[in-house]
Coordinates of C-alpha atoms in Angstrom, one line a residue:
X1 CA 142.6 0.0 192.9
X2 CA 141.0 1.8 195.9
X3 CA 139.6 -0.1 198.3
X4 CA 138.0 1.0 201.4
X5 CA 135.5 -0.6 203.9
X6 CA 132.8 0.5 206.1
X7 CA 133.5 -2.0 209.4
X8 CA 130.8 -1.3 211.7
X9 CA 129.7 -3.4 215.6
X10 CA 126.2 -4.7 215.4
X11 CA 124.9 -2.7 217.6
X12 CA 121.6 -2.3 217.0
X13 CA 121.3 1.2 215.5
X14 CA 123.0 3.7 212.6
X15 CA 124.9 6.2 214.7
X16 CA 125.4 9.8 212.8
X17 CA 129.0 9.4 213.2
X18 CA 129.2 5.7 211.6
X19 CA 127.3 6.9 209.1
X20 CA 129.4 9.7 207.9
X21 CA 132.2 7.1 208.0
X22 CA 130.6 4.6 205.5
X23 CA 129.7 7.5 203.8
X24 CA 133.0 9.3 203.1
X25 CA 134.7 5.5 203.0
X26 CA 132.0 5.1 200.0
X27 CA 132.8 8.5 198.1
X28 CA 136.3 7.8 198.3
X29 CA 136.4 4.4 196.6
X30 CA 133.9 5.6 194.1
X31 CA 135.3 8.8 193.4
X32 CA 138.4 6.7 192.3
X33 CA 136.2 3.7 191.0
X34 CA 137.3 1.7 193.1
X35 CA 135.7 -0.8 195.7
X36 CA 133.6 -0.2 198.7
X37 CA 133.3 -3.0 201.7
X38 CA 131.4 -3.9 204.0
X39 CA 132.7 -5.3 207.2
X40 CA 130.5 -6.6 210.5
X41 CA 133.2 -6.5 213.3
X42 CA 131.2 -8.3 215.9
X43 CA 133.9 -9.7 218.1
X44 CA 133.2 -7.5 220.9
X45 CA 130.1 -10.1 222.2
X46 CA 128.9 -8.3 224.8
X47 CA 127.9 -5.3 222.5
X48 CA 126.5 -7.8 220.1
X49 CA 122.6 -6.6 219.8
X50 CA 120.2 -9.7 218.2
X51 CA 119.1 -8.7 214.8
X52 CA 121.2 -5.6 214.4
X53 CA 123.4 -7.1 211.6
X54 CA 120.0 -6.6 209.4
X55 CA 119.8 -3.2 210.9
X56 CA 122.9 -2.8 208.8
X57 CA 122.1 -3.7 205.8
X58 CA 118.8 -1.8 205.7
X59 CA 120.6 1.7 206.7
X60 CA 123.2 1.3 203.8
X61 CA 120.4 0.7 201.4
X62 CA 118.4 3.4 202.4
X63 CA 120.9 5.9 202.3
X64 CA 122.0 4.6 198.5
X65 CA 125.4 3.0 199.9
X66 CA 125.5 0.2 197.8
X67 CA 128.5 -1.6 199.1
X68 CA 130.5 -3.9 196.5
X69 CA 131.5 -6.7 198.9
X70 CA 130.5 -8.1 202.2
X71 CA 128.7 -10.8 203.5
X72 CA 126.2 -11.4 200.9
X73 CA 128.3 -10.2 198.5
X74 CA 131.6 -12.4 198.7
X75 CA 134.4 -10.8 196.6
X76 CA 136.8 -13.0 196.9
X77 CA 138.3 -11.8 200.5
X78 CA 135.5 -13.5 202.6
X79 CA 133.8 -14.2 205.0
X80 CA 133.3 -10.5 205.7
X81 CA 132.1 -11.1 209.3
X82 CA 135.0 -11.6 211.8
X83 CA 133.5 -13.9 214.1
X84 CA 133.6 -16.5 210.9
X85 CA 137.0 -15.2 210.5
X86 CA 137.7 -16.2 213.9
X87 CA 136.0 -19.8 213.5
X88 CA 138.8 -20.3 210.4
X89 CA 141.5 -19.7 212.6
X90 CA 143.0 -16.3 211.0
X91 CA 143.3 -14.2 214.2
X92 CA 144.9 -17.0 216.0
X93 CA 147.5 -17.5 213.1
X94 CA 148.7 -14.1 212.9
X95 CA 148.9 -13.7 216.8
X96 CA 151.1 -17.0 216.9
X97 CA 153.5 -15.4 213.5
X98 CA 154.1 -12.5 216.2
X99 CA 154.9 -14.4 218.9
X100 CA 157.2 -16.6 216.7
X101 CA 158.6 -13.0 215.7
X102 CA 159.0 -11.6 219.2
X103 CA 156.3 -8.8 217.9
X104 CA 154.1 -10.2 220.8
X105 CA 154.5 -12.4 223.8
X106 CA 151.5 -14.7 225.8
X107 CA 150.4 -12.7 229.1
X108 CA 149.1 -15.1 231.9
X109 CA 148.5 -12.2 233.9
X110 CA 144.6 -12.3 234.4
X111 CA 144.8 -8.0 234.0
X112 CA 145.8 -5.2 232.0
X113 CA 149.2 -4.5 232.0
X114 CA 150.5 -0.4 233.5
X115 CA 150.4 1.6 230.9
X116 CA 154.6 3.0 230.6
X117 CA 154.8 6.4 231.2
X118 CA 158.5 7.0 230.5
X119 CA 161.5 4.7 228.8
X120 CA 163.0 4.6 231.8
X121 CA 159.9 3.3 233.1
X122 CA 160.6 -1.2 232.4
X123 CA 159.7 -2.1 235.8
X124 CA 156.2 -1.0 234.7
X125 CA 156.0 -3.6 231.6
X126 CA 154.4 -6.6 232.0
X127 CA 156.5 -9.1 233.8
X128 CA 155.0 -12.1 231.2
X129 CA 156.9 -10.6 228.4
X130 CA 160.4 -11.7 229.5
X131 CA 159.4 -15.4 230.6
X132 CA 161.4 -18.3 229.5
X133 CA 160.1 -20.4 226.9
X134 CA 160.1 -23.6 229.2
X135 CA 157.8 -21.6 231.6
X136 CA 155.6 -20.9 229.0
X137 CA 155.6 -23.9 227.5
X138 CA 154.7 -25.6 230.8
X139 CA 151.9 -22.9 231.5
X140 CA 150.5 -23.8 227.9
X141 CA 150.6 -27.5 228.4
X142 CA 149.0 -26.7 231.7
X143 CA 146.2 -25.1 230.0
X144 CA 146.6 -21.5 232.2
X145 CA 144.4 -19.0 230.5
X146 CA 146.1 -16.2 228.6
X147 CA 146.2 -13.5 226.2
X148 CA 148.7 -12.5 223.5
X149 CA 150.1 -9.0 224.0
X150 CA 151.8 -6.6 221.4
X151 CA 155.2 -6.3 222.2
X152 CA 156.5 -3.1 221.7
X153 CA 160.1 -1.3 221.7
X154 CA 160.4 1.0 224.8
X155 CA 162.9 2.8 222.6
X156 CA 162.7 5.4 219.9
X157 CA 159.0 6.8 218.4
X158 CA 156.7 6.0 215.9
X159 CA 155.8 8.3 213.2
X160 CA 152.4 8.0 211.0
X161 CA 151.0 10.0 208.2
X162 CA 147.1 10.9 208.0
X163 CA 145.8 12.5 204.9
X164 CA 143.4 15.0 207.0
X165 CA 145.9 15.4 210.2
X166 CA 149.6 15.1 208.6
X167 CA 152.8 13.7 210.1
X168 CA 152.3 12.5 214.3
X169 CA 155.0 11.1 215.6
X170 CA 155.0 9.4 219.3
X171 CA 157.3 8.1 221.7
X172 CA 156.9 4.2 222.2
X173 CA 157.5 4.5 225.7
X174 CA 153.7 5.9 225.2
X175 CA 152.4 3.5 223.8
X176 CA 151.0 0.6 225.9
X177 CA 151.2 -3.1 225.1
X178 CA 147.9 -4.0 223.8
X179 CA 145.5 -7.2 224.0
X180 CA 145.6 -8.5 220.5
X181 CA 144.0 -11.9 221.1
X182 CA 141.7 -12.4 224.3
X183 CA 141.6 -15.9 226.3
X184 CA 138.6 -16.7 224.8
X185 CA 140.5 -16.6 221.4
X186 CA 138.4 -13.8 220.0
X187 CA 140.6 -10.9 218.5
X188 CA 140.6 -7.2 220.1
X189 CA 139.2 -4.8 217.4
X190 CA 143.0 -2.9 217.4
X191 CA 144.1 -6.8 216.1
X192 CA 141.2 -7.8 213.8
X193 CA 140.5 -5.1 211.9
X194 CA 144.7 -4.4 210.5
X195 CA 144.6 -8.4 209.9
X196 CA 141.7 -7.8 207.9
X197 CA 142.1 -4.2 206.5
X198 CA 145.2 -6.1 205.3
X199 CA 143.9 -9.3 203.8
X200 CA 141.4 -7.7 202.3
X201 CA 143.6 -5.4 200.1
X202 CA 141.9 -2.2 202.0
X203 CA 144.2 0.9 200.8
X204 CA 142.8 3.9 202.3
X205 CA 141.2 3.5 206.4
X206 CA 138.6 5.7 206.9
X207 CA 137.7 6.1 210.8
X208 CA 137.2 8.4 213.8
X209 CA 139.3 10.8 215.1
X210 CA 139.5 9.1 218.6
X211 CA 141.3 6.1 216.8
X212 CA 144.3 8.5 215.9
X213 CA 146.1 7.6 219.2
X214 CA 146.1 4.0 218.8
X215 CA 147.5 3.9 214.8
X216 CA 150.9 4.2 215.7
X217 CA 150.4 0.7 217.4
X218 CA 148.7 -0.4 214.4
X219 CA 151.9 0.9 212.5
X220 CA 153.8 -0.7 214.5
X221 CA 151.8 -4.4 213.2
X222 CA 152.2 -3.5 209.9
X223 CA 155.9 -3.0 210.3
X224 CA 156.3 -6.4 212.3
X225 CA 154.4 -8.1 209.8
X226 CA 155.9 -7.0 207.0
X227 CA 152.9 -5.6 205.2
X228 CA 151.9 -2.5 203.6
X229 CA 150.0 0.4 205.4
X230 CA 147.6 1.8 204.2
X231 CA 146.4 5.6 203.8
X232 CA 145.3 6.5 207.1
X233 CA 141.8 9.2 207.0
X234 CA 140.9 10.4 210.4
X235 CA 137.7 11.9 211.1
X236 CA 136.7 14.9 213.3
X237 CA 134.3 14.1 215.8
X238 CA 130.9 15.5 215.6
X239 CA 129.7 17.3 218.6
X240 CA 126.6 19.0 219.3
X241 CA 126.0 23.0 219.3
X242 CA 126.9 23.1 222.6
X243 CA 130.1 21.6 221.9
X244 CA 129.7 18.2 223.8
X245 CA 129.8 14.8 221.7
X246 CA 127.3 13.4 220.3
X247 CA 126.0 10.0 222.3
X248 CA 123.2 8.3 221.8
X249 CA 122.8 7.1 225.6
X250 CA 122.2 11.3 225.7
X251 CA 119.3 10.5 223.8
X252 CA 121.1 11.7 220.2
X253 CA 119.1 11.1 217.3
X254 CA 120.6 7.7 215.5
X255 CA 120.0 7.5 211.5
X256 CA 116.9 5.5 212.1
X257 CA 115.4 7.9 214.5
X258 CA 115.6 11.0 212.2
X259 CA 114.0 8.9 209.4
X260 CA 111.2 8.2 212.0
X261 CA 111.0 11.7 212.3
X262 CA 110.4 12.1 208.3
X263 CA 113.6 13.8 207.2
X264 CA 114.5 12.3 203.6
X265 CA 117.7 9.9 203.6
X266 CA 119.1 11.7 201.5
X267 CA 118.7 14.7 203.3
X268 CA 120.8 12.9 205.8
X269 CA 123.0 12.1 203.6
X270 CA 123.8 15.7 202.0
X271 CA 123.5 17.1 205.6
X272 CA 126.1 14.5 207.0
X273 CA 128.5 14.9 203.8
X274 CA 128.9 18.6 205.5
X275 CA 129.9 17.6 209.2
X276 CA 133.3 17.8 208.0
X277 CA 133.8 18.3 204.5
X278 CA 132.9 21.0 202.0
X279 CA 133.4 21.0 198.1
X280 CA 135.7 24.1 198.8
X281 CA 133.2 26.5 198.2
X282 CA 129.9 27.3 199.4
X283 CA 127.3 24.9 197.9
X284 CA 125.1 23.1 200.3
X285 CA 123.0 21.0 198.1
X286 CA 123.8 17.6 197.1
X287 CA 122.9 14.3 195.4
X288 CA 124.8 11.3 196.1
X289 CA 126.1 11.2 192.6
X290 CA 127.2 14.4 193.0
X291 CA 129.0 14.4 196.1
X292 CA 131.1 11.5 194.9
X293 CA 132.1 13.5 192.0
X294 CA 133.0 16.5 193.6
X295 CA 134.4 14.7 196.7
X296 CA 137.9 15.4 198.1
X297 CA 140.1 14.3 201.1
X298 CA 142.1 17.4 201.0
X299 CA 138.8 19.2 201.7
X300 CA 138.1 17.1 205.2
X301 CA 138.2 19.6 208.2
X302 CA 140.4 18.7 211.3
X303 CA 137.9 21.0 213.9
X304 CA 135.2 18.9 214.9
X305 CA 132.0 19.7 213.5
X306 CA 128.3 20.7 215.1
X307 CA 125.0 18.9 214.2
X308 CA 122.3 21.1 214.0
X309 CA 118.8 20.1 213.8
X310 CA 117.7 23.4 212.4
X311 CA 120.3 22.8 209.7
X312 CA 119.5 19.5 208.8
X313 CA 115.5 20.9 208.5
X314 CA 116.7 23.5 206.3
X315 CA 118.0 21.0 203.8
X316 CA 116.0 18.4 204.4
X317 CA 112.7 21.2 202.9
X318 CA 115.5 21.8 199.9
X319 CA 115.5 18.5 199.0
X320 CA 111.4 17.9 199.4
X321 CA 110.6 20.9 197.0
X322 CA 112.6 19.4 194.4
X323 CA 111.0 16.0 194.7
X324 CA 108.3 15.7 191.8
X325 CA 104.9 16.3 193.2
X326 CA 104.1 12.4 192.4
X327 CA 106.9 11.6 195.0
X328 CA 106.4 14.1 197.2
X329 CA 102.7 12.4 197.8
X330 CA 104.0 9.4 197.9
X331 CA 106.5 9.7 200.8
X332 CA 103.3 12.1 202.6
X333 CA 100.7 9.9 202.8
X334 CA 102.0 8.2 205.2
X335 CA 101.9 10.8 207.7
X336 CA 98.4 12.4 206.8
X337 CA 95.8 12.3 209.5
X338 CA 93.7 8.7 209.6
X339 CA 90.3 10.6 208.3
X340 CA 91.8 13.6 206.3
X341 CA 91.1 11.1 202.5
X342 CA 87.7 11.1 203.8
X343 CA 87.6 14.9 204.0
X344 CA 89.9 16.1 200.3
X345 CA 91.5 14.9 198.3
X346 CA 95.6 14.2 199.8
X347 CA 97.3 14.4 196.3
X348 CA 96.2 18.0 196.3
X349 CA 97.0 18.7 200.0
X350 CA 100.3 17.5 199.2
X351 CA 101.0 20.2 196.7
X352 CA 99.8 22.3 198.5
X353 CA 102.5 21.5 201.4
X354 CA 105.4 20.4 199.4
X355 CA 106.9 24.0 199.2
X356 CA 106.2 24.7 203.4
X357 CA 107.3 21.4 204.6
X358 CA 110.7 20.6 206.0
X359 CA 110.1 17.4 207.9
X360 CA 107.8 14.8 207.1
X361 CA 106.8 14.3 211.1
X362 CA 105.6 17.9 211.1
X363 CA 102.6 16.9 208.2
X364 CA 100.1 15.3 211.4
X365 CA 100.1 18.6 213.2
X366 CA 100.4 20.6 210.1
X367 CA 97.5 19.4 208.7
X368 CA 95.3 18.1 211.2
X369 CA 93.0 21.3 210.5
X370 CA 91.7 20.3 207.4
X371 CA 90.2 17.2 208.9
X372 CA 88.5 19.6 211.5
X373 CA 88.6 23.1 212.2
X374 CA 91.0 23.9 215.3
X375 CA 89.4 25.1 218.4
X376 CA 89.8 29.1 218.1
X377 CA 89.0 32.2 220.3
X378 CA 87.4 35.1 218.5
X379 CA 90.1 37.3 218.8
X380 CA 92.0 35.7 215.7
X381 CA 89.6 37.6 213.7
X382 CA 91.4 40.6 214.1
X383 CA 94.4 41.4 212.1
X384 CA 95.9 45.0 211.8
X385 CA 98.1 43.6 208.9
X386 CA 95.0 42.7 206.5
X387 CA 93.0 45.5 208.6
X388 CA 90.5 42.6 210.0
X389 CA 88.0 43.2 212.8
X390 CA 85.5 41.1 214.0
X391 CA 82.5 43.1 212.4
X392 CA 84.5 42.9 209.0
X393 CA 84.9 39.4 209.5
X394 CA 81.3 38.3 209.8
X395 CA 80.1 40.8 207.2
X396 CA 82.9 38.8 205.1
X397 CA 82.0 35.6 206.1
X398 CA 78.1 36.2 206.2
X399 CA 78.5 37.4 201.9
X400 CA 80.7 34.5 200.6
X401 CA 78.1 32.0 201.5
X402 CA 76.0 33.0 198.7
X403 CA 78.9 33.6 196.5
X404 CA 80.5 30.2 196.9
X405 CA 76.9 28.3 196.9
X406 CA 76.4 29.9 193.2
X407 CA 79.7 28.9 191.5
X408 CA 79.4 26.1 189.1
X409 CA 83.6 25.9 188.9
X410 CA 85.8 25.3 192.2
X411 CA 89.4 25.9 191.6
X412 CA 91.7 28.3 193.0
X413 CA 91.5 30.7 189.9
X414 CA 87.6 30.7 190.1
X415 CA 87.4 30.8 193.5
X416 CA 90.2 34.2 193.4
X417 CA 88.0 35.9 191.0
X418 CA 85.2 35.8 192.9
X419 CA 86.8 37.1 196.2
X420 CA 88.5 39.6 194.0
X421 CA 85.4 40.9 192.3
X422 CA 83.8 40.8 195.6
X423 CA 86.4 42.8 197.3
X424 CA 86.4 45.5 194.5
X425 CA 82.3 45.8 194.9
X426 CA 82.6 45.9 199.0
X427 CA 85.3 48.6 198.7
X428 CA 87.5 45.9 200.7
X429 CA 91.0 45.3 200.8
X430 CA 91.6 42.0 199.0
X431 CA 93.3 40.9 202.6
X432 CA 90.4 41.6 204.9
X433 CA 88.4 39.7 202.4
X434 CA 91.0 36.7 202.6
X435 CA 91.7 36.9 206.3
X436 CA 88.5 35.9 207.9
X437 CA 88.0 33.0 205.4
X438 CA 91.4 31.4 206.1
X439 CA 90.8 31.8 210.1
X440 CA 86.8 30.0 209.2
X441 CA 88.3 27.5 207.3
X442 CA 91.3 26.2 210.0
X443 CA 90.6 28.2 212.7
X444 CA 94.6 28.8 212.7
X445 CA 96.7 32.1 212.6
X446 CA 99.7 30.1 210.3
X447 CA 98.7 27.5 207.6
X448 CA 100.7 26.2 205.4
X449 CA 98.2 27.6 202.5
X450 CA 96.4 30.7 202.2
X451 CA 92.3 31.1 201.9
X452 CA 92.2 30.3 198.3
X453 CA 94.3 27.1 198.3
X454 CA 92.4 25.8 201.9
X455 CA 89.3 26.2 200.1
X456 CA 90.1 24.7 196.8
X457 CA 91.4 21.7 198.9
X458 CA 88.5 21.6 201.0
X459 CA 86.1 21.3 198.0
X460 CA 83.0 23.3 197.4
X461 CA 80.7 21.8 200.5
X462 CA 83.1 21.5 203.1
X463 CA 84.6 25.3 202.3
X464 CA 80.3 26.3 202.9
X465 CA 79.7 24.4 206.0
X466 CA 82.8 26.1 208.1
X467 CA 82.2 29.5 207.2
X468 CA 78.7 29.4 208.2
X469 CA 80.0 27.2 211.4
X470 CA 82.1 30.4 211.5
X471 CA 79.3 32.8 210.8
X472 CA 77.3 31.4 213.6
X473 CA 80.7 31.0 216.2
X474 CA 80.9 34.7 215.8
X475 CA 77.2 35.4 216.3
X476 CA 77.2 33.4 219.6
X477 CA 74.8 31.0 217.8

C-alpha cells in the first residue's frame, strides 16, 4: 500500500510551499488508495510557535486534506508527534544501533565539524570519530556533553533515484558528517524524519527540492540500517514572478493570509496543484476529486514554478461562478458593507456580483456604493461611447422620475421595458438612456452591474431618491 505523510514544523502558519507538499503527498496516496499521514515534526524548539499545531489541523481541513493518521487519528504507528517520539526513547535507540554499527560515532566537540571538501581531505574530519572506546567511555561516565554524528565513508559515492529529478549520484567525500542526535537528546530533522518515514511504513517521500542534497546522507541511513528506501519526490521550488523565492519574512502571502483576503480554498488548492504539475494538457480547472484522479508524478516539473496573484484571481472568479448562487451568498455576506441589509436586499446583490467577482476581499470596495452613492464630479456624465452629455443626462434623469414613480412592478424586465419604450419615444439611444442612470445610482464609472440590475437591487424608493439627488447635483441645487 502507498503511504505517504505530510510532516510539517509548527510554525505558526500554512506556507504556499508546505501546502503544495501535503497536497501532492495527499493525491499521491489517494490516487493509489492508499494512506495519507500526518506528521508534527516539532523537535526544532526554538521554531516551536504556541498554538500552531491547531493551526495545522485547521489548514488541512479547510483545504479538504483529510489525512488518515496522525495525532488524533492513531493508526497503529503512533504517536505522530516526534517530541513524544522522543520522550519513548526511539531517536536515542536508533542513534545508539549506529554507533554499535560504526554508522555513527559520539562527537564531544561542542561545534560543527569542517565540512570535507576532497577524499584526500581526513585531516578535516572530526577528530571524535577515531577515539578509543576507553576515552569515550570515561567521557560518558563523566557526563561531557555530546552529540552523535553520521559516520560516513570518505570513499566512493552515493547514488539516489528521484521520480521527478532521476539518477544523482555524489561523492562522499561531499558529504558532511551530520548531527543526528543533539546533546539535549532531541533528534536533528535529517535523523527523525528517516527513523520515522521508516517506522511508519511511508513508501513514497514527498518534499522540497532544497532537501535533494541532503538524501544521499539519508541513503546512506537506510543502507546502514538495513531498511528499505523509499521513493524519493522532490519538489521545485516556488519562486515569485520576479524569479526570487518565496519567504514569508518578505511578507509572502501564507495559506491563511490569502483566505483572509477571500480567495476560495479551493481555489488555492487548484491554483497550487499547478505550481508544478499539469494533467499533461492544458486544463486549468480543478476539484479535489478530480485532481486526485487525474494526478501523475511523471507529470511534476523540475523548473521551479512562479506564483502569480493575477493567476490565482483568475481561478479563484472560475471557481466562484460555479458556486450555486445559495453558496455564493453565503461565503459573501460576510464581506458586505455593515449597513448595505439595511439598504437591499444582499441575496440579490450577490447574484448580481457572483459572475464579476474574483476575490472575496474586493466585495467591501465593490459594493460599498449601493449603501451610498460615491462622491462624483460632473464630468462622469459624459460618455462618447453611449453618446452622453451633461444636458442628455439631466433631461434623462429629470423624465425617469415620473416613469419609475408610476410602475406598479420593479424587476429588471419591467424596469428594461420602460427605459426601452422611453428611449424609442425620446429618439434616444438605449445607452444614453442607461448611462446617466447607472452614474445617478453609484456615482461610479465601473460597477459590477449595469443600470437595470443597480436599480432592481436598489428597490423602487431608493432607485427615486438618487436620481432626483442626481437631478438636483447637476442643477447646482
Amino acid at each position: 500500500m502507498v503511504r505517504t505523510r505530510f510532516a510539517p514544523s509548527p510554525t505558526g502558519y500554512m506556507h504556499i510551499g508546505n501546502l503544495r507538499t501535503a497536497l501532492y503527498a495527499y493525491c499521491i496516496a489517494k490516487h493509489s488508495q492508499g494512506r495519507f499521514l500526518l506528521r508534527i515534526e516539532d523537535t526544532d524548539r526554538k521554531r516551536n510557535v504556541p498554538k500552531a499545531i491547531q493551526v495545522i489541523y485547521d489548514s488541512l481541513k479547510l483545504a479538504g486534506l483529510a489525512y488518515d493518521e496522525g495525532p488524533d487519528k492513531d493508526g497503529g504507528y503512533g504517536p505522530y508527534v516526534q517530541s513524544q517520539r522522543k520522550e519513548r526513547g526511539i531517536y536515542q535507540r536508533y542513534a545508539d544501533l549506529l554507533v554499535e554499527h560504526g554508522a555513527a560515532y559520539r562527537c564531544f566537540c561542542g561545534k560543527p565539524a569542517e565540512t570535507r571538501k576532497s577524499p584526500s581531505a581526513r585531516a578535516l574530519r572530526d577528530p571524535c570519530c577515531d577515539l578509543p572506546e576507553d576515552e569515550v567511555k570515561m567521557r560518558l561516565a563523566a557526563g561531557e556533553p555530546h552529540v552523535i554524528r553520521q559516520c560516513i565513508p570518505m570513499e566512493g559515492t552515493t547514488t539516489f533515484h528521484d521520480l521527478v529529478f532521476g539518477d544523482i549520484k555524489v561523492k562522499n567525500s561531499t558529504l558532511d558528517e551530520q548531527v543526528l542526535l543533539k546533546s539535549d537528546g532531541f533528534p536533528t530533522y535529517n535523523f527523525a524524519n528517516v527513523v520515522d518515514d521508516h517506522l511508519m511504513g511511508i513508501t513514497h517521500v514527498v518534499r522540497g527540492v532544497e532537501y535533494l542534497a541532503s538524501t544521499p546522507k539519508y541513503d546512506l541511513l537506510y543502507k546502514s540500517f538495513g531498511w528499505e528506501i523509499p521513493a524519493y519526490i522532490h519538489l521545485p521550488h516556488i519562486v515569485k514572478e520576479s524569479g526570487k523565492k518565496l519567504s514569508k519574512r518578505a511578507g509572502d502571502a501564507s495559506f491563511q493570509d490569502l483566505i483572509a483576503q477571500g480567495f476560495l480554498p479551493e481555489a488555492i488548492i487548484n491554483y497550487v496543484a499547478l505550481l508544478g504539475w499539469s494533467p499533461g494538457n492544458d486544463r486549468e480547472f480543478f476539484t479535489l476529486p478530480e485532481m486526485v484522479e487525474l494526478f501523475d508524478v511523471a507529470h511534476i516539473n523540475k523548473a521551479s514554478a512562479a506564483f502569480s496573484i493575477q493567476k490565482l484571481e483568475w481561478l479563484n472568479g472560475e471557481h466562484m461562478r460555479r458556486l450555486t448562487p445559495g453558496d455564493f451568498h453565503e461565503y459573501a455576506a460576510d464581506y458586505y458593507p455593515a449597513r448595505l441589509a439595511a439598504v437591499c436586499d444582499t441575496a440579490i446583490v450577490s447574484r448580481m456580483i457572483q459572475t464579476r467577482v474574483t476575490r472575496l476581499g474586493a466585495i467591501p470596495e465593490m459594493t460599498q456604493f449601493l449603501v451610498e452613492v460615491a462622491p462624483y464630479d460632473l464630468e462622469l456624465y459624459t460618455h462618447a461611447r453611449s453618446k452622453s452629455t451633461l444636458e442628455s443626462s439631466l433631461q434623462v434623469l429629470k423624465a425617469v422620475v415620473p416613469i419609475f414613480a408610476c410602475m406598479s412592478v420593479w424587476n429588471e424586465e419591467s424596469i428594461r421595458q420602460v427605459l426601452v419604450d422611453y428611449a424609442g419615444q425620446a429618439n434616444l439611444k438605449t445607452g444614453t438612456v442607461m448611462w446617466p442612470i447607472r452614474v445617478g445610482l453609484s456615482g461610479l464609472q465601473n460597477t459590477p452591474g449595469g443600470a437595470l440590475e443597480i436599480a432592481a437591487t436598489l428597490g423602487k424608493p431608493e432607485t427615486i431618491r438618487r436620481i432626483e439627488t442626481a437631478v438636483a447635483k447637476i442643477q447646482g441645487l
